[in-house]
Amino acid sequence: MTNEELIKLAKRARLQSYSPYSHFSVGAALLTWEGEVFTGCNVENASYPAGCCAERTALFAAAAKGKRKFKKIAVAGSFSDEFASPTIPCGICLQALGEFCEDDFEIVLCENDNLIVHKLSEFLPIRFTL
Ligand SMILES: [Zn+2]
């Protein structure tokens, strides 16, 4: 699975976004070590904290299927069909991903037609653990 293919799946998942409040639609595509992809979109709620980001929607769908090891995630978000700036996962999603992913887990973002790849450790150098 190439980064281009993964971001395409994230953009496709974004089309299912339920974001009537922010109007900011996000899609995510999470790749397991076995090569399976789980997608998610942001799902907002009138009670704002009840909503969920695209990254965690994908992660929780995968976890609910027993998946525990992930290679990378692609994230695409925008107010329109243009992706002028990369959508970086929020702190809660980084912590949630950090539960299952190593420091070298890749986060694939898009900026216009360019792909940008970061490691989890760049965005979350230290994580909460018990
Ligand atoms: Zn988030």
Coordinates of C-alpha atoms and ligand atoms in Angstrom, one line a residue, residues 52-56 88-94, ligand 1:
C52 CA -15.0 11.9 17.4
C53 CA -12.1 12.6 15.1
A54 CA -11.5 10.6 11.9
E55 CA -8.3 9.1 13.2
R56 CA -9.9 7.6 16.3
I88 CA -2.4 17.2 11.7
P89 CA -3.9 14.8 14.2
C90 CA -5.0 16.4 17.5
G91 CA -3.3 15.6 20.8
I92 CA -6.1 13.1 21.8
C93 CA -5.7 11.2 18.6
L94 CA -1.9 11.1 18.9
Ligands
ZN1 ZN -8.3 14.0 16.9

